[in-house]
GROMACS .gro file of C-alpha atoms in nm:
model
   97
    1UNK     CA    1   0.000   0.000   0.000
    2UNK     CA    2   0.302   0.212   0.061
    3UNK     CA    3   0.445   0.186  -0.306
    4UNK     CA    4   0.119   0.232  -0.420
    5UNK     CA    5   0.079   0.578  -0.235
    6UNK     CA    6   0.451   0.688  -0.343
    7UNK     CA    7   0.397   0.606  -0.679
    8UNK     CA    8   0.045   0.770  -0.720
    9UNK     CA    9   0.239   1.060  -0.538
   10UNK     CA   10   0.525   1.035  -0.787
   11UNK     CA   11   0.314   1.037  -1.103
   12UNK     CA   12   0.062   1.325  -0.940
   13UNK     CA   13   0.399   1.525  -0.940
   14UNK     CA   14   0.546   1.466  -1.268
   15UNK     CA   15   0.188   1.527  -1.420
   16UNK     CA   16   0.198   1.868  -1.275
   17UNK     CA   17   0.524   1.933  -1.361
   18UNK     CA   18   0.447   1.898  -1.717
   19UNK     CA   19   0.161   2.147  -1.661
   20UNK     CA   20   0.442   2.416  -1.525
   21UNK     CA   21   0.637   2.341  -1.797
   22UNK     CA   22   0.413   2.438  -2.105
   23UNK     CA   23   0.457   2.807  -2.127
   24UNK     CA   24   0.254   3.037  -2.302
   25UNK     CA   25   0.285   2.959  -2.732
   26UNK     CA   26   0.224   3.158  -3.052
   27UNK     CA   27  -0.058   2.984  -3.227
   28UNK     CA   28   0.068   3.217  -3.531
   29UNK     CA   29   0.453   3.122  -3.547
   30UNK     CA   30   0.458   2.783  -3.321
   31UNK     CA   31   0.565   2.464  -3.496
   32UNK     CA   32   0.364   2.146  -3.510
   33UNK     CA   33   0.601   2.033  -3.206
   34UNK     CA   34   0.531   2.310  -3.035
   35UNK     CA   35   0.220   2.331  -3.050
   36UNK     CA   36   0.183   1.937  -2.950
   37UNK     CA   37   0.403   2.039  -2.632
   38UNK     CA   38   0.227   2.319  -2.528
   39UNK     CA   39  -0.112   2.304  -2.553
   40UNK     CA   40  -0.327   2.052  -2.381
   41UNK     CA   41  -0.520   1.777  -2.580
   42UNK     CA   42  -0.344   1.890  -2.903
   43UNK     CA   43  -0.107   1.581  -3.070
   44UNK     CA   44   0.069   1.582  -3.310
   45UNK     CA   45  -0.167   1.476  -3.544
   46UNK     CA   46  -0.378   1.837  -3.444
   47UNK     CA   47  -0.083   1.976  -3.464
   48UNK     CA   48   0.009   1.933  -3.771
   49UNK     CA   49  -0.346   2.023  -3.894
   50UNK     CA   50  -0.280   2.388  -3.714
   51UNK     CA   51   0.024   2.426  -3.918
   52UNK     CA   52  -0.102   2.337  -4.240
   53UNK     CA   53  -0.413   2.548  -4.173
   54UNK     CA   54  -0.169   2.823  -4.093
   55UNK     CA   55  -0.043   2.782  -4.409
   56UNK     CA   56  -0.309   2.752  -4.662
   57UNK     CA   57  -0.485   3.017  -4.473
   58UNK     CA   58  -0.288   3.280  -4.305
   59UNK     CA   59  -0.192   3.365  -3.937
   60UNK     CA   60  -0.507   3.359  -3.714
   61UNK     CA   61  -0.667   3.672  -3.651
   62UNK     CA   62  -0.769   3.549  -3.347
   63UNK     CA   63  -0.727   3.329  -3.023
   64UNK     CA   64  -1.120   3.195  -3.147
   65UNK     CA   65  -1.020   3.125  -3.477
   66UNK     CA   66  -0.779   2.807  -3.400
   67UNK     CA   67  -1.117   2.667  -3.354
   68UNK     CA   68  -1.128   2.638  -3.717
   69UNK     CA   69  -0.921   2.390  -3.745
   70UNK     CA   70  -1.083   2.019  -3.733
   71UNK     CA   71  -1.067   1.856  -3.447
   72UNK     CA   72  -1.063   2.154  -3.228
   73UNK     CA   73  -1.359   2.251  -3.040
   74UNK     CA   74  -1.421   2.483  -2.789
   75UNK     CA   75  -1.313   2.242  -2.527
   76UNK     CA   76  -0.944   2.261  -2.594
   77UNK     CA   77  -0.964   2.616  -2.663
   78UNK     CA   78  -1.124   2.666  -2.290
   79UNK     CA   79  -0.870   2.459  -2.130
   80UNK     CA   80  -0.547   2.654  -2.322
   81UNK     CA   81  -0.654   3.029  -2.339
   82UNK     CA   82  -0.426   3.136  -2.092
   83UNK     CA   83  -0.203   2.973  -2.258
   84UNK     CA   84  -0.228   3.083  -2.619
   85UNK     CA   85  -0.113   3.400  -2.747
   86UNK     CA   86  -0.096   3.552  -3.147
   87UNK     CA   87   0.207   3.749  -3.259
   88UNK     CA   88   0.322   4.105  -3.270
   89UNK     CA   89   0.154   4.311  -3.555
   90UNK     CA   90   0.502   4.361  -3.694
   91UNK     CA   91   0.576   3.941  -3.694
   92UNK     CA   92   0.262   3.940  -3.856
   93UNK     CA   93   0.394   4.178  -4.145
   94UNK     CA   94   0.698   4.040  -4.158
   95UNK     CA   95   0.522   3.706  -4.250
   96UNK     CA   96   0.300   3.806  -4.518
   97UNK     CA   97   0.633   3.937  -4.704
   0.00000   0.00000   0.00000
C-alpha cells in the first residue's frame, strides 16, 4: 500500500510538472512540435493540422479562430486560453512578405 501511495504521489507530481512546464505559445509562429508540447489535448496529429491550416490560410486573426481547425472545439480552446497568445503586428507583417 506504501508503493502504491509513493507512486500515485510520484506520477501526481510529474503530471503537474508537465503542466508548469508548457509556457505560453504563438498559435501564429509555433511549430507542429510546439504546439503538441504546449497546448493541452493537441497531438501531433492536431498539430500538424494547425500548421497546415496556418499555411493555406494565413496567421489567425484570433485566439477563437484556431477553432477552425478540425478537431478543435471549444473544449481545448477553454482549457489553453491562458495559454495561447498571437504574434506582434510587426511578426505578422513580416510574415505576409
Amino acid at each position: 500500500m506504501k508503493k502504491l501511495i509513493q507512486t500515485l504521489v510520484f506520477s501526481l507530481s510529474m503530471l503537474f510538472a508537465g503542466i508548469a512546464i508548457a509556457g505560453p505559445v504563438d498559435i501564429n509562429t509555433a511549430s507542429a512540435t510546439e504546439l503538441a508540447t504546449n497546448i493541452n489535448g493537441v497531438g501531433e496529429k492536431k498539430a500538424v493540422a494547425i500548421v497546415e491550416y496556418r499555411n493555406q490560410h494565413g496567421p489567425f486573426k484570433k485566439v477563437e479562430d484556431l477553432q477552425k481547425v478540425q478537431g478543435i472545439g471549444p473544449g481545448i480552446l477553454s482549457k489553453n486560453r491562458d495559454n495561447l497568445k498571437l504574434a506582434s503586428k510587426q511578426a505578422k507583417l513580416d510574415h505576409e512578405k
